[in-house]
CSV table of C-alpha atoms and ligand atoms in Angstrom, one decimal:
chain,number,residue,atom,x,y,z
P,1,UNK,CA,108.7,64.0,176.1
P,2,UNK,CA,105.2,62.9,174.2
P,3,UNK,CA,102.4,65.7,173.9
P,4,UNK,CA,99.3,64.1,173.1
P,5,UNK,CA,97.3,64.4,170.2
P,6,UNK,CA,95.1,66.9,170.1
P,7,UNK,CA,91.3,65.7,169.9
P,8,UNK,CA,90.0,68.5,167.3
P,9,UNK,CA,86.3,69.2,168.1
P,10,UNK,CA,86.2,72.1,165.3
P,11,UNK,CA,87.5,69.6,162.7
P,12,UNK,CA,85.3,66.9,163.8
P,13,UNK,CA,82.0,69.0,163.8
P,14,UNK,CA,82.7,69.9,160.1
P,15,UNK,CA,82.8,66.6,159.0
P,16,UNK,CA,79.6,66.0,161.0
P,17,UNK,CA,78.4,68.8,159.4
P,18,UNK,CA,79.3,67.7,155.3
P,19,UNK,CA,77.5,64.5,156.1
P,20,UNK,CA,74.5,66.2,157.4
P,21,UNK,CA,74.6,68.5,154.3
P,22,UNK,CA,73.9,65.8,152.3
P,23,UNK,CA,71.4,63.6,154.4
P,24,UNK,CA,69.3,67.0,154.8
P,25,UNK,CA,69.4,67.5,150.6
P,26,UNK,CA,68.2,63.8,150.4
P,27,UNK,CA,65.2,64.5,153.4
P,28,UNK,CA,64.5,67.9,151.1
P,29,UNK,CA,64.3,66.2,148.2
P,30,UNK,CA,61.2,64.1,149.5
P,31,UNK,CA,59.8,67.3,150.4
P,32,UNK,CA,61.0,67.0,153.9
P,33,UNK,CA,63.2,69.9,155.3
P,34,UNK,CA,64.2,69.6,159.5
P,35,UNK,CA,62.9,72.1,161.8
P,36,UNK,CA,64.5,72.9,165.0
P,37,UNK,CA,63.1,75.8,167.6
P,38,UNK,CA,65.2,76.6,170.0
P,39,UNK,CA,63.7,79.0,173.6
P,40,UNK,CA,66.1,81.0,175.3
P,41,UNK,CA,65.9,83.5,178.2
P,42,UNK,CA,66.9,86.5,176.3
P,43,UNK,CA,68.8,88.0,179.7
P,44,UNK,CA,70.8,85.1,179.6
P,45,UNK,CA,74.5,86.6,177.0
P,46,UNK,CA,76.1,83.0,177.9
P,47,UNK,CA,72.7,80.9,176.7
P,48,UNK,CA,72.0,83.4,173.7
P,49,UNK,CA,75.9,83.0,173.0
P,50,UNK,CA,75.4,78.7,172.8
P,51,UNK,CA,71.5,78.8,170.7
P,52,UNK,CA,73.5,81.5,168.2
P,53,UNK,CA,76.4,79.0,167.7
P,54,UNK,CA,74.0,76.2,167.3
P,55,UNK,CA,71.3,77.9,164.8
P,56,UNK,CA,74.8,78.8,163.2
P,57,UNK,CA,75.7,75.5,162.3
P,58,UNK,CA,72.4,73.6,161.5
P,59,UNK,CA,71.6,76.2,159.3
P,60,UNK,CA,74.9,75.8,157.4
P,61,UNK,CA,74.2,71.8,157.7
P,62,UNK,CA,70.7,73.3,155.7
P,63,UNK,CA,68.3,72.4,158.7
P,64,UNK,CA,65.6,75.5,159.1
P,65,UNK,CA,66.7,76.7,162.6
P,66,UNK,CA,64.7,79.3,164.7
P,67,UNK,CA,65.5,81.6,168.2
P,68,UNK,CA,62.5,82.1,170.4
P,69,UNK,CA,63.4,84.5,172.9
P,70,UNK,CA,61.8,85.1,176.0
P,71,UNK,CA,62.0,87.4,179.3
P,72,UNK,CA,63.0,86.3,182.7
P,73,UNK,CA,60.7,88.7,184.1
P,74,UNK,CA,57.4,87.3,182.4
P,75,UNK,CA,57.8,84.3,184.4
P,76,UNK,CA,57.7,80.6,182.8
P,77,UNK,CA,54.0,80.3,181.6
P,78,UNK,CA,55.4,81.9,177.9
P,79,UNK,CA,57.6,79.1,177.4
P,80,UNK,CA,54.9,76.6,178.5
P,81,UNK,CA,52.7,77.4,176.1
P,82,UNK,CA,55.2,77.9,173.3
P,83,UNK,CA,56.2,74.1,173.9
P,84,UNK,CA,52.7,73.2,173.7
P,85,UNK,CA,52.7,75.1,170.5
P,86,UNK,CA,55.8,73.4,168.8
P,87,UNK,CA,54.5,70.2,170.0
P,88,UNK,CA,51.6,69.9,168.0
P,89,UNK,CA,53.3,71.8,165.1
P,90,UNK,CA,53.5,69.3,162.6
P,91,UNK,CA,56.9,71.2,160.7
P,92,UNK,CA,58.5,71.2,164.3
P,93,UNK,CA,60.7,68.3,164.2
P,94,UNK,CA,63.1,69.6,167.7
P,95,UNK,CA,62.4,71.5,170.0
P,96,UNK,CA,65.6,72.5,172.7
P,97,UNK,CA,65.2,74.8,175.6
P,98,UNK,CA,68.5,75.9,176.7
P,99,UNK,CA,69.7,75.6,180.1
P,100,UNK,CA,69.7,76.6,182.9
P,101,UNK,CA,66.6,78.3,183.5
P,102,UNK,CA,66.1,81.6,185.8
P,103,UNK,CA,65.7,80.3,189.5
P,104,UNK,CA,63.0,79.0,190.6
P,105,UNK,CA,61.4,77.9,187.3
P,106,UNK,CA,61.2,74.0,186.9
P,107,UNK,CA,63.6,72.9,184.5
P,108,UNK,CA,62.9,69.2,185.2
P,109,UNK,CA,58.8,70.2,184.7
P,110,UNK,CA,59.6,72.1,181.8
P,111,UNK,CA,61.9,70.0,179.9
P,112,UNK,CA,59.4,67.5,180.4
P,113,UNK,CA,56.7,68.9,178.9
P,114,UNK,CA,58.8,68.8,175.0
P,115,UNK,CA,57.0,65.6,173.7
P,116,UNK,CA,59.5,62.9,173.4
P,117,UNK,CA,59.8,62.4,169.9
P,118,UNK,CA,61.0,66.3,169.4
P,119,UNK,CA,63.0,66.2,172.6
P,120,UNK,CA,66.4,67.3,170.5
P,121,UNK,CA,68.6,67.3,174.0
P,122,UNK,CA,68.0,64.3,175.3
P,123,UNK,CA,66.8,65.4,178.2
P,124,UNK,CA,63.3,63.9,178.6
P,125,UNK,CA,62.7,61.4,181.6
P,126,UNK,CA,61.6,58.9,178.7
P,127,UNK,CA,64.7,59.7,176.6
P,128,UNK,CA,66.7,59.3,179.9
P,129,UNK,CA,65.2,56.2,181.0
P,130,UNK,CA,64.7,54.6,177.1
P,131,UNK,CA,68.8,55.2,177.5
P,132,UNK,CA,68.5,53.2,180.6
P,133,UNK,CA,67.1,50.5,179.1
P,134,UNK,CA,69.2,49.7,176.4
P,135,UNK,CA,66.7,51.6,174.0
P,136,UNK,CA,67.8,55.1,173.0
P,137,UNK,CA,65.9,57.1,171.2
P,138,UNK,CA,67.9,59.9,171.1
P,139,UNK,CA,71.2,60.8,173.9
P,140,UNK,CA,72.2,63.7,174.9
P,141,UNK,CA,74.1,66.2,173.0
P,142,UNK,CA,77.1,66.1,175.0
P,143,UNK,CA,77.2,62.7,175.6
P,144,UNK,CA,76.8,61.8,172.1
P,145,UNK,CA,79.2,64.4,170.9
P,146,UNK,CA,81.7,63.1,173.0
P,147,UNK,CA,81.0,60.0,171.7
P,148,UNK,CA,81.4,61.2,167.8
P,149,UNK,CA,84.6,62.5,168.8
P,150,UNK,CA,86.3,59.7,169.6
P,151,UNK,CA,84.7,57.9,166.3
P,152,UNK,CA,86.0,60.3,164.5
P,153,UNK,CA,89.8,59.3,165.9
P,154,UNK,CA,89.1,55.6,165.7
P,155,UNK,CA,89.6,55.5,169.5
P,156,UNK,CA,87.9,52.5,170.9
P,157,UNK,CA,85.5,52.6,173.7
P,158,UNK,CA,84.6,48.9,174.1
P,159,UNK,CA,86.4,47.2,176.6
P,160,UNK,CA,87.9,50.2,178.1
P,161,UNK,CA,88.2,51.5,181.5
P,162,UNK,CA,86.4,54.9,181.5
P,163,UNK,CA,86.3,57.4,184.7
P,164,UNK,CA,83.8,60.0,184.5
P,165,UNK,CA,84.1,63.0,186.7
P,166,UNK,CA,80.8,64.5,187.3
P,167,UNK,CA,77.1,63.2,187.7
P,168,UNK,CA,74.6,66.1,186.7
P,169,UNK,CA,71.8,64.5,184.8
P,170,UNK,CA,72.1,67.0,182.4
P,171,UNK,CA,76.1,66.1,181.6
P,172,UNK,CA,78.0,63.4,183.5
P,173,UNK,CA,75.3,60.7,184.0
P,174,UNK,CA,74.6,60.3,180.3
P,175,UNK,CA,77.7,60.5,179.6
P,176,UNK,CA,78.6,57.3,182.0
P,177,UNK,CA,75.4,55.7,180.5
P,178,UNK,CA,76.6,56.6,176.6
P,179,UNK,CA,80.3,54.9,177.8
P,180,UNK,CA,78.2,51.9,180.1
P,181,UNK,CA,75.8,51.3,176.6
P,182,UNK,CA,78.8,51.3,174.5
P,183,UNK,CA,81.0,48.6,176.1
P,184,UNK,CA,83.4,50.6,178.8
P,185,UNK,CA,83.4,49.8,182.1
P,186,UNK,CA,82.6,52.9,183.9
P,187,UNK,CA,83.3,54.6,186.8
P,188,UNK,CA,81.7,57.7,188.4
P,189,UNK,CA,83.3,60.6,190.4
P,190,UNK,CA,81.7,63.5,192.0
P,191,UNK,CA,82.3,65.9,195.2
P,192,UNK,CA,81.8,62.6,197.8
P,193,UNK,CA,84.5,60.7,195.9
P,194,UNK,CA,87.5,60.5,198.8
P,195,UNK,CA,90.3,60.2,196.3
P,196,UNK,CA,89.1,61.3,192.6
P,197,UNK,CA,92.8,60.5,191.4
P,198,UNK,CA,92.4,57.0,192.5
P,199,UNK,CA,89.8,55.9,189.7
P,200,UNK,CA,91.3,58.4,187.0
P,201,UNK,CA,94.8,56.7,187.1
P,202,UNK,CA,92.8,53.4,186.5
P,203,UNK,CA,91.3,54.4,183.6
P,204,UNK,CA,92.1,54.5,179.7
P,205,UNK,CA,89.6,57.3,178.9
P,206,UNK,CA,88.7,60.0,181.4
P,207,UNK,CA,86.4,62.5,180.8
P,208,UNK,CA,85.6,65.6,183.2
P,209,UNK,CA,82.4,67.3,183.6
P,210,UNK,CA,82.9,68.9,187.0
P,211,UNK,CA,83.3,72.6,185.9
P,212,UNK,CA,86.8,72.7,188.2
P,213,UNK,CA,89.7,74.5,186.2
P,214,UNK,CA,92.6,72.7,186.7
P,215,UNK,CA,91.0,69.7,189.0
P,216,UNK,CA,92.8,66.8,186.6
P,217,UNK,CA,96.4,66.6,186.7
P,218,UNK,CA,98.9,65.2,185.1
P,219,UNK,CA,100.1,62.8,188.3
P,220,UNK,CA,95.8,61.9,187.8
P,221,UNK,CA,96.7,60.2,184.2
P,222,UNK,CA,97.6,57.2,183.6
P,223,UNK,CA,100.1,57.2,180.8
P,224,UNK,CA,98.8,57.2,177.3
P,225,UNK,CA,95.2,57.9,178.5
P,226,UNK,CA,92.6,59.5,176.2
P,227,UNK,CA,91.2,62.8,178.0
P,228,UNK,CA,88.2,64.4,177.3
P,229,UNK,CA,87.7,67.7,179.1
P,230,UNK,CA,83.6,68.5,178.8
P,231,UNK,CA,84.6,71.6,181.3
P,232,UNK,CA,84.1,74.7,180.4
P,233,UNK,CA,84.6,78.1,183.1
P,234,UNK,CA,84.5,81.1,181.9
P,235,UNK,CA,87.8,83.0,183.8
P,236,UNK,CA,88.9,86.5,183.1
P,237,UNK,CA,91.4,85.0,181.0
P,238,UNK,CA,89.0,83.4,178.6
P,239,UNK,CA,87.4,79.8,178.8
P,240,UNK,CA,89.1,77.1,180.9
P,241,UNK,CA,89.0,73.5,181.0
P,242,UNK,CA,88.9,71.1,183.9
P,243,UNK,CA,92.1,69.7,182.9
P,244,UNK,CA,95.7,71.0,183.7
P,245,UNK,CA,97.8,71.7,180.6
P,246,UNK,CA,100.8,69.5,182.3
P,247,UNK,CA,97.8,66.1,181.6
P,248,UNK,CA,99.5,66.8,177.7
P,249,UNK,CA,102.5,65.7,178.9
P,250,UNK,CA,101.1,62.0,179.7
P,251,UNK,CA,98.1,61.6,178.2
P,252,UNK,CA,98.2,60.1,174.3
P,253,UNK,CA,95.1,62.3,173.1
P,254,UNK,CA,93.8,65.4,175.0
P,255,UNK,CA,90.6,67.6,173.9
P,256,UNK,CA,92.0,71.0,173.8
P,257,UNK,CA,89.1,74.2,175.2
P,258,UNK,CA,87.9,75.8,173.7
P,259,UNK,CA,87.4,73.8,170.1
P,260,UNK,CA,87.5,70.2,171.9
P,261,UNK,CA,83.6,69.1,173.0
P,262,UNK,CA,82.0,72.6,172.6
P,263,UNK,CA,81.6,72.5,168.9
P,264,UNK,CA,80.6,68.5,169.2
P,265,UNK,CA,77.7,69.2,171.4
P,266,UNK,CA,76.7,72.1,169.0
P,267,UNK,CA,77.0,69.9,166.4
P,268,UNK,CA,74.6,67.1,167.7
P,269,UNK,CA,71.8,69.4,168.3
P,270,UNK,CA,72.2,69.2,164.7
P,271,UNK,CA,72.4,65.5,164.4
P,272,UNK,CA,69.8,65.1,166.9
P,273,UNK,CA,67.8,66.9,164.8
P,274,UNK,CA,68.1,65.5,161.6
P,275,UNK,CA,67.4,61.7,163.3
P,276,UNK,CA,64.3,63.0,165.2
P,277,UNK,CA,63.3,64.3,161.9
P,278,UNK,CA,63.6,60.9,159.7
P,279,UNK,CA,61.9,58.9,163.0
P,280,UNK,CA,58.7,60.9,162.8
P,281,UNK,CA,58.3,61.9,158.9
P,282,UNK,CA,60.1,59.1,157.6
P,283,UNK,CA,62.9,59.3,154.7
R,1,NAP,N1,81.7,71.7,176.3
R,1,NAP,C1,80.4,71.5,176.3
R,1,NAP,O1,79.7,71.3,175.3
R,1,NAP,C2,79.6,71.5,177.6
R,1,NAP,C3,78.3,71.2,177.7
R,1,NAP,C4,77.7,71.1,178.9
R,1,NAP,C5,78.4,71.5,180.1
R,1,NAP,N2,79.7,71.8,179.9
R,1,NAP,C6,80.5,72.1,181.1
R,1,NAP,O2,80.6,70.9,181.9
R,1,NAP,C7,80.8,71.2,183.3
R,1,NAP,C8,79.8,70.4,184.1
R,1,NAP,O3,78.5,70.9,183.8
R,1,NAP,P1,77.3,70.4,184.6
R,1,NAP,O4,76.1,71.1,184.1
R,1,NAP,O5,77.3,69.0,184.8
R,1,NAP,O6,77.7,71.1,186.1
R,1,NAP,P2,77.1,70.8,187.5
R,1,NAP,O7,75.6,70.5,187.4
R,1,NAP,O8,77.7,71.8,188.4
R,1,NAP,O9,77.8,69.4,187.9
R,1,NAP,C9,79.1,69.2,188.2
R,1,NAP,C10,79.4,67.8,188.6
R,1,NAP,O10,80.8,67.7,188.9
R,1,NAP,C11,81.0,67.2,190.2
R,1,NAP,N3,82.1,67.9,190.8
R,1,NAP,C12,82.3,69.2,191.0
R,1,NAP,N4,83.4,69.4,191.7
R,1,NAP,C13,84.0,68.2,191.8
R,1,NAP,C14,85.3,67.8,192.3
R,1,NAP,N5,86.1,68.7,192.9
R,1,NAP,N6,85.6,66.5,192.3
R,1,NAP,C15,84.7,65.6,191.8
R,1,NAP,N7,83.5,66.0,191.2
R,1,NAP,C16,83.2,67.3,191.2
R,1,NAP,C17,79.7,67.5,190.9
R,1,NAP,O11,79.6,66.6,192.0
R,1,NAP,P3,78.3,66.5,193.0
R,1,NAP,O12,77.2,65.8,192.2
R,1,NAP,O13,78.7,65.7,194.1
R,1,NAP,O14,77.9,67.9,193.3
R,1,NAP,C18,78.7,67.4,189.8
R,1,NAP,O15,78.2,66.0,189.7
R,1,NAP,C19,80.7,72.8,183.4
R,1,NAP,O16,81.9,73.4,183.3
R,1,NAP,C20,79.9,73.1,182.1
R,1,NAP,O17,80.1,74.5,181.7
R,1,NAP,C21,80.3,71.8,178.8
């Protein structure tokens, strides 16, 4: 029996990471060196865990990367004004607020409030909707790592049938947009899908953002299907995909977790940041 290829984020990432190496010594050279400020809720182990790993990596990729923490209990207006702050910060090239938020403070309002053009995730309604329009400035970290990984692997997108499971607008829907803008033929699962099965054994790529340990199956895949599993759970047992380990025994590549689409999002922020930074200063 087959076991498919494993879709190595961690390998991946580091060549992102060599090529950024040397695009960041040729922005430095021109007196140019990327800035990204990342805000966290400091309460938050899981969100400090994902702004550690990604100051990690852009500063080994030589991009000046900075922590902000703030406190749950001091209510949003901190991180307001910090983002005013970076915006008009002239060395500030991305700014990222990591997600999710404590309840009840406005992600959508505060995520909005990162001027466009420093917007590292993606995120921005104008970001979202220049996406839309055929017009990115910038996608998403996930989405766009996702995308890199399959690059990497030569695995064509165009012309495909992709099945996306999940539709958060901070995950699924730009990834279906990133697979729509990029020649697949797309279709969308979530909870009100009757039969999720029924579109992922139609497609050649399916990629699951649901957060539902075990949810795709190997009956689910068609044979010799590329699988993407975004999912990520933490059990007591460590981190856990969405994807059932049988799906190796069908699918032709498979992202393992962790070390599949974790370190490519990381990596992006990175990416992300070194683009935004050429657009505004030139170089
Ligand atoms: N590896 C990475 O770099 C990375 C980055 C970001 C997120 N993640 C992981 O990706 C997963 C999704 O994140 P998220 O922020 O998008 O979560 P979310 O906001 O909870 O959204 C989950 C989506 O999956 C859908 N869904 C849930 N259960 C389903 C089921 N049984 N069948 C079909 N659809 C189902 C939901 O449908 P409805 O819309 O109908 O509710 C929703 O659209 C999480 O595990 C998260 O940790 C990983």
């Amino acid at each position: 029996m087959a076991i498919a290829q494993r879709l190595d984020g961690k390998w991946a990432a580091g060549c992102v990471q060599a090529d950024l190496k040397r695009r960041v010594e040729e922005l430095t050279a021109l007196g140019v060196v990327p800035k990204l400020v990342m805000l966290v809720v400091e309460e938050d182990e899981v969100s400090l865990g994902h702004v550690r790993r990604k100051a990690r990596f852009a500063r080994a990729a030589g991009i000046a990367a900075e922590i902000r923490t703030f406190s749950a209990g001091g209510g949003p207006e901190a991180l307001r004004s910090a983002i005013d702050h970076l915006n008009g910060d002239d060395a500030v090239d991305a700014v990222l607020v990591q997600l999710p938020l404590p309840p009840g403070w406005d992600e959508v309002e505060i995520v909005g409030r990162i001027r466009p053009d420093k917007d590292v995730d993606g995120l921005h309604p104008e970001n979202l909707g220049q996406a839309a329009f055929g017009r990115p400035r910038i996608w998403p970290c996930t989405a766009r790592g996702v995308g890199e990984l399959l690059r990497r692997y030569d695995l064509p997108v165009r012309g495909k049938a992709a099945c996306v499971v999940g539709r958060s607008a901070l995950v699924g829907w730009p990834i279906a947009q990133w697979f729509m803008a990029h020649g697949a033929t797309v279709v969308q699962c979530h909870r009100q899908t009757p039969s999720v099965a029924h579109w992922t054994r139609q497609a050649d790529i399916v990629v699951s953002a649901a957060g539902v340990p075990g949810l795709i199956r190997a009956d689910d895949i068609r044979p010799g299907a590329v699988v993407v599993d975004v999912g990520l759970t933490y059990a007591a047992d460590g981190p856990r995909g969405d994807v059932d380990p049988s799906v190796a025994e069908r699918a032709a590549w498979l992202t393992p977790v962790p070390g599949g689409v974790g370190p490519m999002t990381i990596a992006m922020v990175a990416q992300n940041t070194v683009d935004l930074c050429a657009m505004r200063r030139g170089g």
